[in-house]
mmCIF file of C-alpha atoms in Angstrom:
data_model
loop_
_atom_site.group_PDB
_atom_site.id
_atom_site.type_symbol
_atom_site.label_atom_id
_atom_site.label_comp_id
_atom_site.label_asym_id
_atom_site.label_seq_id
_atom_site.Cartn_x
_atom_site.Cartn_y
_atom_site.Cartn_z
ATOM 1 C CA MET A 1 24.152 -5.619 6.833
ATOM 2 C CA SER A 2 25.232 -4.718 3.342
ATOM 3 C CA PHE A 3 23.628 -1.746 1.635
ATOM 4 C CA ARG A 4 24.687 -0.416 -1.729
ATOM 5 C CA LEU A 5 22.992 1.863 -4.258
ATOM 6 C CA ILE A 6 23.996 1.496 -7.898
ATOM 7 C CA ALA A 7 23.047 4.206 -10.399
ATOM 8 C CA ALA A 8 21.272 2.539 -13.298
ATOM 9 C CA ALA A 9 17.859 2.495 -14.919
ATOM 10 C CA HIS A 10 16.697 1.611 -11.418
ATOM 11 C CA ALA A 11 18.684 1.937 -8.220
ATOM 12 C CA VAL A 12 19.608 -1.587 -7.132
ATOM 13 C CA LEU A 13 19.797 -2.534 -3.484
ATOM 14 C CA ILE A 14 22.133 -5.326 -2.457
ATOM 15 C CA LEU A 15 20.306 -6.622 0.590
ATOM 16 C CA GLY A 16 21.524 -8.521 3.589
ATOM 17 C CA LEU A 17 19.667 -8.861 6.849
ATOM 18 C CA ALA A 18 17.241 -5.958 6.625
ATOM 19 C CA PRO A 19 14.760 -7.022 3.972
ATOM 20 C CA ALA A 20 14.876 -10.621 5.146
ATOM 21 C CA ALA A 21 13.900 -9.458 8.612
ATOM 22 C CA CYS A 22 11.222 -7.124 7.293
ATOM 23 C CA GLY A 23 9.862 -8.772 4.200
ATOM 24 C CA ALA A 24 9.099 -12.331 5.183
ATOM 25 C CA PRO A 25 5.486 -12.961 6.264
ATOM 26 C CA GLU A 26 4.752 -13.604 9.880
ATOM 27 C CA PRO A 27 4.712 -17.288 10.876
ATOM 28 C CA GLY A 28 1.331 -18.705 9.977
ATOM 29 C CA GLU A 29 0.434 -15.847 7.630
ATOM 30 C CA PRO A 30 -0.971 -17.372 4.411
ATOM 31 C CA PRO A 31 0.487 -16.476 1.029
ATOM 32 C CA SER A 32 -1.122 -13.578 -0.777
ATOM 33 C CA GLN A 33 -4.297 -14.514 -2.640
ATOM 34 C CA SER A 34 -6.363 -12.672 -5.204
ATOM 35 C CA ALA A 35 -9.313 -10.796 -3.775
ATOM 36 C CA PRO A 36 -12.640 -12.627 -3.930
ATOM 37 C CA PRO A 37 -14.937 -11.792 -6.830
ATOM 38 C CA ALA A 38 -17.643 -9.240 -6.260
ATOM 39 C CA ALA A 39 -20.980 -10.603 -5.158
ATOM 40 C CA PRO A 40 -24.006 -10.389 -7.442
ATOM 41 C CA GLY A 41 -25.368 -6.866 -7.307
ATOM 42 C CA ALA A 42 -21.978 -5.378 -6.377
ATOM 43 C CA ARG A 43 -21.639 -3.586 -9.730
ATOM 44 C CA LEU A 44 -20.973 0.123 -9.436
ATOM 45 C CA THR A 45 -21.584 2.829 -11.995
ATOM 46 C CA VAL A 46 -19.542 5.957 -12.611
ATOM 47 C CA GLU A 47 -22.618 8.083 -11.899
ATOM 48 C CA GLN A 48 -23.144 6.420 -8.499
ATOM 49 C CA ILE A 49 -19.547 7.051 -7.493
ATOM 50 C CA GLU A 50 -19.241 10.641 -8.772
ATOM 51 C CA ALA A 51 -22.336 11.640 -6.744
ATOM 52 C CA GLY A 52 -21.822 9.189 -3.885
ATOM 53 C CA VAL A 53 -22.026 9.964 -0.168
ATOM 54 C CA PRO A 54 -20.927 7.203 2.251
ATOM 55 C CA ARG A 55 -23.726 5.217 3.805
ATOM 56 C CA PRO A 56 -24.033 5.085 7.609
ATOM 57 C CA PRO A 57 -21.845 2.264 8.963
ATOM 58 C CA ALA A 58 -23.610 -1.082 9.125
ATOM 59 C CA PRO A 59 -23.631 -3.010 12.407
ATOM 60 C CA PRO A 60 -21.318 -6.041 12.510
ATOM 61 C CA PRO A 61 -22.951 -9.408 11.799
ATOM 62 C CA ALA A 62 -24.335 -11.240 14.796
ATOM 63 C CA GLU A 63 -22.054 -13.836 16.338
ATOM 64 C CA GLY A 64 -22.171 -17.083 14.400
ATOM 65 C CA LEU A 65 -23.425 -15.483 11.181
ATOM 66 C CA ALA A 66 -21.315 -15.312 8.037
ATOM 67 C CA PRO A 67 -20.096 -11.840 6.988
ATOM 68 C CA ALA A 68 -22.218 -10.086 4.388
ATOM 69 C CA ALA A 69 -21.295 -10.534 0.734
ATOM 70 C CA TYR A 70 -18.870 -8.001 -0.704
ATOM 71 C CA ALA A 71 -20.886 -4.875 -1.492
ATOM 72 C CA PRO A 72 -18.753 -1.751 -1.990
ATOM 73 C CA ASP A 73 -20.270 1.611 -1.086
ATOM 74 C CA PRO A 74 -20.022 4.058 -4.038
ATOM 75 C CA GLY A 75 -19.767 6.983 -1.613
ATOM 76 C CA LEU A 76 -16.819 5.358 0.138
ATOM 77 C CA VAL A 77 -15.133 4.673 -3.206
ATOM 78 C CA ARG A 78 -15.397 8.384 -3.992
ATOM 79 C CA LEU A 79 -14.154 9.365 -0.541
ATOM 80 C CA GLN A 80 -11.200 6.953 -0.665
ATOM 81 C CA ILE A 81 -10.125 8.241 -4.082
ATOM 82 C CA LEU A 82 -10.228 11.850 -2.855
ATOM 83 C CA LEU A 83 -8.234 10.880 0.239
ATOM 84 C CA ASP A 84 -5.718 8.990 -1.900
ATOM 85 C CA ARG A 85 -5.181 12.132 -3.998
ATOM 86 C CA SER A 86 -5.041 14.473 -0.985
ATOM 87 C CA PRO A 87 -2.606 12.565 -0.067
ATOM 88 C CA PHE A 88 -4.037 11.199 3.182
ATOM 89 C CA SER A 89 -3.988 7.601 2.108
ATOM 90 C CA PRO A 90 -6.707 5.088 3.005
ATOM 91 C CA GLY A 91 -4.394 2.316 1.782
ATOM 92 C CA VAL A 92 -6.014 0.185 -0.876
ATOM 93 C CA ILE A 93 -9.303 1.556 -2.287
ATOM 94 C CA ASP A 94 -12.004 -1.056 -1.688
ATOM 95 C CA GLY A 95 -15.266 0.823 -1.065
ATOM 96 C CA LEU A 96 -15.522 -0.650 2.447
ATOM 97 C CA ALA A 97 -15.416 0.996 5.858
ATOM 98 C CA GLY A 98 -12.345 0.193 7.932
ATOM 99 C CA ASP A 99 -9.701 1.513 10.293
ATOM 100 C CA ASN A 100 -7.365 2.720 7.539
ATOM 101 C CA THR A 101 -10.055 4.931 6.016
ATOM 102 C CA ARG A 102 -11.257 6.186 9.398
ATOM 103 C CA GLN A 103 -7.719 7.162 10.416
ATOM 104 C CA ALA A 104 -7.083 8.911 7.098
ATOM 105 C CA ILE A 105 -10.319 10.872 7.598
ATOM 106 C CA ALA A 106 -9.299 11.849 11.139
ATOM 107 C CA ALA A 107 -5.850 12.993 9.967
ATOM 108 C CA TRP A 108 -7.329 15.006 7.068
ATOM 109 C CA ARG A 109 -9.968 16.639 9.299
ATOM 110 C CA LYS A 110 -7.340 17.754 11.797
ATOM 111 C CA ALA A 111 -4.989 19.042 9.085
ATOM 112 C CA ALA A 112 -7.869 20.936 7.430
ATOM 113 C CA GLY A 113 -8.892 22.592 10.702
ATOM 114 C CA LEU A 114 -12.125 20.607 11.020
ATOM 115 C CA GLY A 115 -11.353 19.338 14.506
ATOM 116 C CA GLU A 116 -11.267 15.800 15.815
ATOM 117 C CA GLY A 117 -13.329 12.874 14.554
ATOM 118 C CA ASP A 118 -13.448 10.283 11.797
ATOM 119 C CA ALA A 119 -16.999 10.642 10.471
ATOM 120 C CA ALA A 120 -17.388 10.041 6.723
ATOM 121 C CA ASP A 121 -20.224 12.460 6.127
ATOM 122 C CA ALA A 122 -21.468 14.831 3.426
ATOM 123 C CA ALA A 123 -19.693 17.834 4.991
ATOM 124 C CA LEU A 124 -16.338 16.065 4.788
ATOM 125 C CA LEU A 125 -16.944 15.105 1.157
ATOM 126 C CA GLU A 126 -17.914 18.671 0.332
ATOM 127 C CA ARG A 127 -14.625 20.002 1.735
ATOM 128 C CA LEU A 128 -12.557 17.296 0.010
ATOM 129 C CA ALA A 129 -14.328 17.874 -3.307
ATOM 130 C CA ALA A 130 -13.875 21.645 -3.015
ATOM 131 C CA ALA A 131 -10.137 21.124 -2.571
ATOM 132 C CA ASP A 132 -9.976 18.688 -5.504
ATOM 133 C CA THR A 133 -12.578 19.384 -8.190
ATOM 134 C CA ALA A 134 -11.454 16.787 -10.756
ATOM 135 C CA ARG A 135 -13.658 13.776 -11.454
ATOM 136 C CA VAL A 136 -12.811 10.730 -9.354
ATOM 137 C CA MET A 137 -13.335 8.170 -12.157
ATOM 138 C CA THR A 138 -11.778 7.924 -15.588
ATOM 139 C CA ALA A 139 -11.630 5.620 -18.619
ATOM 140 C CA TYR A 140 -8.758 3.309 -19.508
ATOM 141 C CA VAL A 141 -8.224 0.919 -22.425
ATOM 142 C CA LEU A 142 -6.380 -2.332 -21.778
ATOM 143 C CA THR A 143 -3.176 -2.404 -23.807
ATOM 144 C CA ALA A 144 -1.108 -5.218 -25.231
ATOM 145 C CA VAL A 145 1.591 -4.379 -22.679
ATOM 146 C CA ASP A 146 -0.906 -4.756 -19.808
ATOM 147 C CA VAL A 147 -1.871 -8.277 -20.807
ATOM 148 C CA ALA A 148 1.474 -9.541 -22.110
ATOM 149 C CA GLY A 149 3.165 -10.245 -18.812
ATOM 150 C CA PRO A 150 5.498 -11.635 -17.737
ATOM 151 C CA PHE A 151 3.395 -12.998 -14.902
ATOM 152 C CA SER A 152 4.376 -15.139 -11.917
ATOM 153 C CA PRO A 153 2.348 -17.479 -9.696
ATOM 154 C CA PRO A 154 0.932 -15.847 -6.541
ATOM 155 C CA PRO A 155 3.601 -15.388 -3.851
ATOM 156 C CA GLY A 156 4.523 -18.571 -1.995
ATOM 157 C CA ASP A 157 7.653 -19.640 -0.153
ATOM 158 C CA LEU A 158 10.916 -17.822 -0.802
ATOM 159 C CA ALA A 159 12.515 -20.636 -2.807
ATOM 160 C CA ALA A 160 9.531 -20.711 -5.179
ATOM 161 C CA GLN A 161 9.645 -16.927 -5.547
ATOM 162 C CA ALA A 162 13.354 -17.048 -6.335
ATOM 163 C CA ALA A 163 12.780 -19.705 -8.989
ATOM 164 C CA ARG A 164 9.594 -18.376 -10.582
ATOM 165 C CA GLY A 165 9.958 -14.606 -10.175
ATOM 166 C CA VAL A 166 7.809 -12.047 -8.401
ATOM 167 C CA HIS A 167 5.966 -10.334 -11.229
ATOM 168 C CA TYR A 168 2.243 -9.660 -10.963
ATOM 169 C CA SER A 169 0.208 -12.850 -11.079
ATOM 170 C CA SER A 170 -2.219 -11.488 -13.696
ATOM 171 C CA ALA A 171 -3.123 -8.440 -15.738
ATOM 172 C CA ARG A 172 -5.992 -7.801 -13.323
ATOM 173 C CA GLU A 173 -3.590 -7.620 -10.375
ATOM 174 C CA ARG A 174 -1.311 -5.293 -12.370
ATOM 175 C CA LEU A 175 -4.201 -2.931 -13.177
ATOM 176 C CA ALA A 176 -5.565 -3.078 -9.615
ATOM 177 C CA GLU A 177 -2.235 -1.913 -8.205
ATOM 178 C CA ARG A 178 -1.806 0.745 -10.880
ATOM 179 C CA PHE A 179 -5.148 2.273 -9.871
ATOM 180 C CA HIS A 180 -4.769 1.613 -6.115
ATOM 181 C CA VAL A 181 -7.803 -0.689 -5.841
ATOM 182 C CA THR A 182 -8.532 -4.262 -4.826
ATOM 183 C CA GLU A 183 -9.078 -6.762 -7.604
ATOM 184 C CA ALA A 184 -12.622 -7.283 -6.319
ATOM 185 C CA LEU A 185 -13.459 -3.587 -6.725
ATOM 186 C CA LEU A 186 -11.804 -3.431 -10.143
ATOM 187 C CA GLN A 187 -13.985 -6.340 -11.257
ATOM 188 C CA ALA A 188 -17.108 -4.769 -9.724
ATOM 189 C CA LEU A 189 -16.414 -1.608 -11.709
ATOM 190 C CA ASN A 190 -15.955 -3.670 -14.882
ATOM 191 C CA PRO A 191 -18.262 -6.702 -14.742
ATOM 192 C CA GLY A 192 -17.717 -9.216 -17.487
ATOM 193 C CA VAL A 193 -14.345 -7.785 -18.557
ATOM 194 C CA ASP A 194 -11.720 -10.354 -19.480
ATOM 195 C CA PHE A 195 -8.476 -8.755 -18.280
ATOM 196 C CA ARG A 196 -6.472 -11.096 -20.510
ATOM 197 C CA ARG A 197 -7.690 -9.392 -23.687
ATOM 198 C CA ALA A 198 -6.328 -6.041 -24.926
ATOM 199 C CA GLY A 199 -8.568 -3.336 -26.382
ATOM 200 C CA GLN A 200 -11.319 -3.451 -23.767
ATOM 201 C CA SER A 201 -12.495 -0.220 -22.153
ATOM 202 C CA LEU A 202 -12.429 0.015 -18.370
ATOM 203 C CA VAL A 203 -13.599 2.491 -15.759
ATOM 204 C CA VAL A 204 -11.008 3.072 -13.035
ATOM 205 C CA PRO A 205 -10.208 5.543 -10.248
ATOM 206 C CA ALA A 206 -8.501 8.709 -11.421
ATOM 207 C CA VAL A 207 -5.519 8.399 -9.107
ATOM 208 C CA GLY A 208 -2.271 10.265 -9.607
ATOM 209 C CA ASP A 209 1.353 10.435 -8.532
ATOM 210 C CA ARG A 210 1.488 13.973 -7.195
ATOM 211 C CA PRO A 211 4.854 14.696 -5.530
ATOM 212 C CA LEU A 212 4.772 15.602 -1.868
ATOM 213 C CA GLY A 213 7.484 18.211 -1.802
ATOM 214 C CA GLU A 214 10.581 17.741 0.316
ATOM 215 C CA VAL A 215 10.014 15.670 3.450
ATOM 216 C CA ALA A 216 12.064 16.753 6.484
ATOM 217 C CA ARG A 217 10.614 14.441 9.145
ATOM 218 C CA ILE A 218 8.629 11.200 9.349
ATOM 219 C CA VAL A 219 6.683 10.186 12.454
ATOM 220 C CA VAL A 220 5.818 6.496 12.778
ATOM 221 C CA ASP A 221 2.988 5.833 15.243
ATOM 222 C CA LYS A 222 3.219 2.210 16.370
ATOM 223 C CA THR A 223 -0.114 2.278 18.228
ATOM 224 C CA GLU A 224 -2.093 3.904 15.420
ATOM 225 C CA ARG A 225 -0.173 1.936 12.755
ATOM 226 C CA SER A 226 0.520 4.956 10.602
ATOM 227 C CA ALA A 227 3.313 7.128 9.223
ATOM 228 C CA ARG A 228 3.125 10.887 8.768
ATOM 229 C CA ALA A 229 5.437 12.995 6.593
ATOM 230 C CA PHE A 230 6.188 16.648 7.490
ATOM 231 C CA ASP A 231 8.074 19.421 5.726
ATOM 232 C CA ALA A 232 10.754 21.608 7.341
ATOM 233 C CA SER A 233 8.138 24.049 8.677
ATOM 234 C CA GLY A 234 6.249 21.266 10.452
ATOM 235 C CA ARG A 235 3.381 21.160 7.965
ATOM 236 C CA LEU A 236 1.813 17.730 7.539
ATOM 237 C CA LEU A 237 2.325 16.638 3.929
ATOM 238 C CA ALA A 238 0.936 13.094 3.933
ATOM 239 C CA PHE A 239 -0.593 10.354 6.054
ATOM 240 C CA TYR A 240 -0.126 6.636 5.355
ATOM 241 C CA PRO A 241 -1.464 3.487 7.027
ATOM 242 C CA ALA A 242 1.345 1.064 7.798
ATOM 243 C CA THR A 243 2.107 -2.368 9.190
ATOM 244 C CA ILE A 244 4.657 -1.760 11.945
ATOM 245 C CA GLY A 245 6.468 -4.670 13.611
ATOM 246 C CA SER A 246 4.939 -7.267 15.898
ATOM 247 C CA SER A 247 5.087 -8.332 19.539
ATOM 248 C CA GLU A 248 7.796 -10.872 18.682
ATOM 249 C CA ARG A 249 9.825 -8.511 16.469
ATOM 250 C CA PRO A 250 8.856 -4.946 17.368
ATOM 251 C CA ALA A 251 9.699 -1.839 15.403
ATOM 252 C CA PRO A 252 12.468 0.386 16.792
ATOM 253 C CA SER A 253 11.960 3.128 19.349
ATOM 254 C CA GLY A 254 13.419 6.611 19.395
ATOM 255 C CA THR A 255 14.776 8.508 16.407
ATOM 256 C CA LEU A 256 16.539 7.104 13.334
ATOM 257 C CA ARG A 257 17.572 8.661 10.010
ATOM 258 C CA VAL A 258 17.028 7.822 6.369
ATOM 259 C CA VAL A 259 20.245 6.381 4.904
ATOM 260 C CA GLY A 260 19.157 5.968 1.285
ATOM 261 C CA VAL A 261 16.516 4.710 -1.129
ATOM 262 C CA ALA A 262 16.537 1.764 -3.517
ATOM 263 C CA ASN A 263 13.898 1.238 -6.190
ATOM 264 C CA GLU A 264 13.149 -2.312 -7.342
ATOM 265 C CA PRO A 265 15.238 -4.020 -4.624
ATOM 266 C CA ASP A 266 16.269 -7.640 -4.547
ATOM 267 C CA TYR A 267 15.509 -9.521 -1.324
ATOM 268 C CA THR A 268 18.090 -11.767 0.320
ATOM 269 C CA TYR A 269 17.282 -14.344 2.970
ATOM 270 C CA ASP A 270 20.468 -15.431 4.756
ATOM 271 C CA PRO A 271 19.901 -17.919 7.613
ATOM 272 C CA ALA A 272 23.405 -17.174 8.976
ATOM 273 C CA LYS A 273 22.268 -13.637 9.846
ATOM 274 C CA LEU A 274 18.753 -14.273 11.157
ATOM 275 C CA SER A 275 17.420 -15.008 14.619
ATOM 276 C CA TYR A 276 14.362 -16.914 13.389
ATOM 277 C CA ASP A 277 13.885 -19.761 10.955
ATOM 278 C CA ARG A 278 12.842 -19.431 7.300
ATOM 279 C CA GLY A 279 14.888 -22.404 6.104
ATOM 280 C CA ASP A 280 18.543 -23.368 6.069
ATOM 281 C CA ARG A 281 19.594 -22.122 2.623
ATOM 282 C CA LYS A 282 20.409 -18.631 1.422
ATOM 283 C CA VAL A 283 17.800 -17.391 -1.058
ATOM 284 C CA VAL A 284 17.848 -14.301 -3.266
ATOM 285 C CA VAL A 285 14.404 -13.234 -4.498
ATOM 286 C CA PRO A 286 14.675 -10.989 -7.577
ATOM 287 C CA ALA A 287 13.150 -7.534 -7.874
ATOM 288 C CA GLY A 288 9.479 -7.266 -8.750
ATOM 289 C CA PRO A 289 6.173 -5.887 -7.445
ATOM 290 C CA ASN A 290 5.456 -9.081 -5.466
ATOM 291 C CA ASN A 291 8.918 -9.180 -3.922
ATOM 292 C CA PRO A 292 8.631 -9.568 -0.107
ATOM 293 C CA VAL A 293 9.659 -5.897 0.308
ATOM 294 C CA GLY A 294 7.658 -4.669 -2.666
ATOM 295 C CA SER A 295 8.841 -2.105 -5.176
ATOM 296 C CA VAL A 296 10.950 0.218 -2.999
ATOM 297 C CA TRP A 297 13.131 0.169 0.130
ATOM 298 C CA ILE A 298 13.935 3.184 2.335
ATOM 299 C CA GLU A 299 16.977 2.236 4.397
ATOM 300 C CA LEU A 300 17.047 3.448 8.025
ATOM 301 C CA SER A 301 20.030 4.046 10.252
ATOM 302 C CA ARG A 302 19.514 0.978 12.414
ATOM 303 C CA ASP A 303 20.846 -2.234 10.910
ATOM 304 C CA SER A 304 18.074 -4.360 9.336
ATOM 305 C CA TYR A 305 15.277 -1.758 9.470
ATOM 306 C CA GLY A 306 13.552 0.111 6.674
ATOM 307 C CA ILE A 307 10.314 1.454 5.209
ATOM 308 C CA HIS A 308 9.183 -0.586 2.214
ATOM 309 C CA GLY A 309 6.376 -1.775 -0.048
ATOM 310 C CA THR A 310 4.357 -4.982 -0.001
ATOM 311 C CA PRO A 311 3.113 -7.754 -2.290
ATOM 312 C CA ASP A 312 -0.318 -7.598 -0.639
ATOM 313 C CA PRO A 313 -1.728 -4.068 -0.180
ATOM 314 C CA SER A 314 -5.003 -5.308 1.307
ATOM 315 C CA LYS A 315 -3.171 -6.433 4.478
ATOM 316 C CA ILE A 316 -1.559 -3.106 5.354
ATOM 317 C CA ALA A 317 -2.142 -2.257 9.042
ATOM 318 C CA LYS A 318 -4.078 -5.520 9.439
ATOM 319 C CA THR A 319 -1.241 -8.001 10.036
ATOM 320 C CA ALA A 320 2.189 -7.912 11.667
ATOM 321 C CA SER A 321 5.629 -7.385 10.159
ATOM 322 C CA ASN A 322 9.087 -8.537 11.162
ATOM 323 C CA GLY A 323 10.064 -5.161 12.578
ATOM 324 C CA CYS A 324 9.970 -2.799 9.600
ATOM 325 C CA ILE A 325 7.390 -0.306 8.324
ATOM 326 C CA ARG A 326 5.380 -1.772 5.454
ATOM 327 C CA MET A 327 3.106 0.304 3.172
ATOM 328 C CA THR A 328 1.337 -0.169 -0.120
ATOM 329 C CA ASN A 329 3.817 0.018 -2.987
ATOM 330 C CA TRP A 330 2.335 3.288 -4.263
ATOM 331 C CA ASP A 331 2.473 4.963 -0.846
ATOM 332 C CA ALA A 332 6.044 3.791 -0.235
ATOM 333 C CA GLU A 333 7.064 4.998 -3.711
ATOM 334 C CA GLN A 334 5.528 8.436 -3.115
ATOM 335 C CA LEU A 335 7.323 8.790 0.212
ATOM 336 C CA ALA A 336 10.623 7.461 -1.171
ATOM 337 C CA ALA A 337 10.589 10.047 -3.966
ATOM 338 C CA SER A 338 10.430 12.860 -1.388
ATOM 339 C CA VAL A 339 13.095 11.855 1.156
ATOM 340 C CA LYS A 340 16.858 12.310 1.218
ATOM 341 C CA PRO A 341 19.574 10.843 3.430
ATOM 342 C CA GLY A 342 19.430 12.419 6.870
ATOM 343 C CA VAL A 343 15.640 12.794 7.115
ATOM 344 C CA GLU A 344 14.538 12.159 10.696
ATOM 345 C CA VAL A 345 12.299 9.138 11.371
ATOM 346 C CA ARG A 346 10.807 9.267 14.854
ATOM 347 C CA PHE A 347 8.979 6.294 16.382
ATOM 348 C CA ILE A 348 6.271 6.974 18.957
#
C-alpha cells in the first residue's frame, strides 16, 4: 500500500490497494444512473416545504404491484434538510421515507434527550426547528460556471473512467450534489428548468458546511450501517449513514486509527495487489466527484481500508462495499475536515 500526501491546491493521494479494494462497485452492481424524473404532480412549492409536517408512512405496495410513482413528501424534505444541518445526516435528501432518515431521527432524538424511537412527527420537527430557525429553502441562480462543465459520461467501467474522466455527468447532477438532493427532487422543485442554460432561478435546500469541531473518536456500526463522530468529552457531534463492507469483503473489526486525509484522490486499480478480478491491466482513474472513492479519502491504519466518498449518494447504506466505509461526498468531506492523524476509529 502506498500512501502519500502532497501539499498543493488540493492534497493528492497516491493510491495503491486501498481505494481499489474500497471503491470498485460490487460484482453485479450496475453503473450509477441519473435519478428518474419526478412523476406528474410531484412538484413541490417553497410554502409547502417551509410549513411541512411528514405524512404518516404509507403501507408498502401489495405483492405483484408496481411501486407508486415518485411523490416526495414536503414535510420529509423539510425534516431531512434540518437533519442535514444538525448534522445528523439522512444521506441524500429525497423527500422519501427510508432507513437512513429513520436512523438519523433516532440518533438525533437520543442526543437531544427525547428518548428512543424514530417517529417523524410534529413534536420532532418543532424541536429541530427551534434549534435551527433559519428557512430550509433558498433561491439560487444558475451560473455560467455551473453549466460550462467539463462533464463526463455517467460512471462505467474503470478503463472508460480513466479515459473519459470522472467529472459530473451534467449541470443538474452538479447542482444536486451541491445541495445534497437527488436529481429527481431537484427537478421536482424546479419543473421545466433547463439546467444547461445559465441565468435561470432555482429553489434549493438551504444546506451549509458547518464545521463539526475537533473529532476525537469515530464509531462505525456495521449492523446499523452508520458512523458516529464524538469529541474528546464523549459528546456526539455527528451521525452519518454509511455503506460498510459486504459478506465477501467485510469491514475490519476492533480499533484502528486515522493516518491522514487526501482531498480529490486519484484511484488506482492494480490487479497484482488484488484478491478479486476487475481486469488484468493496471488502471489509474483521475480525481473527480464521480471517482470510485468520491471526493475525499480518510486513510485508516489497516492496509487498504479507509473512509471515503461516493459517485452515487443515493446508494449509501443500500448496497455493499469492498470493505471500506463509504459516505456521501458531502458527509465524508465534513468528517475529513474535522479529523487528524491518530483519531480512534472503532468498529462494532
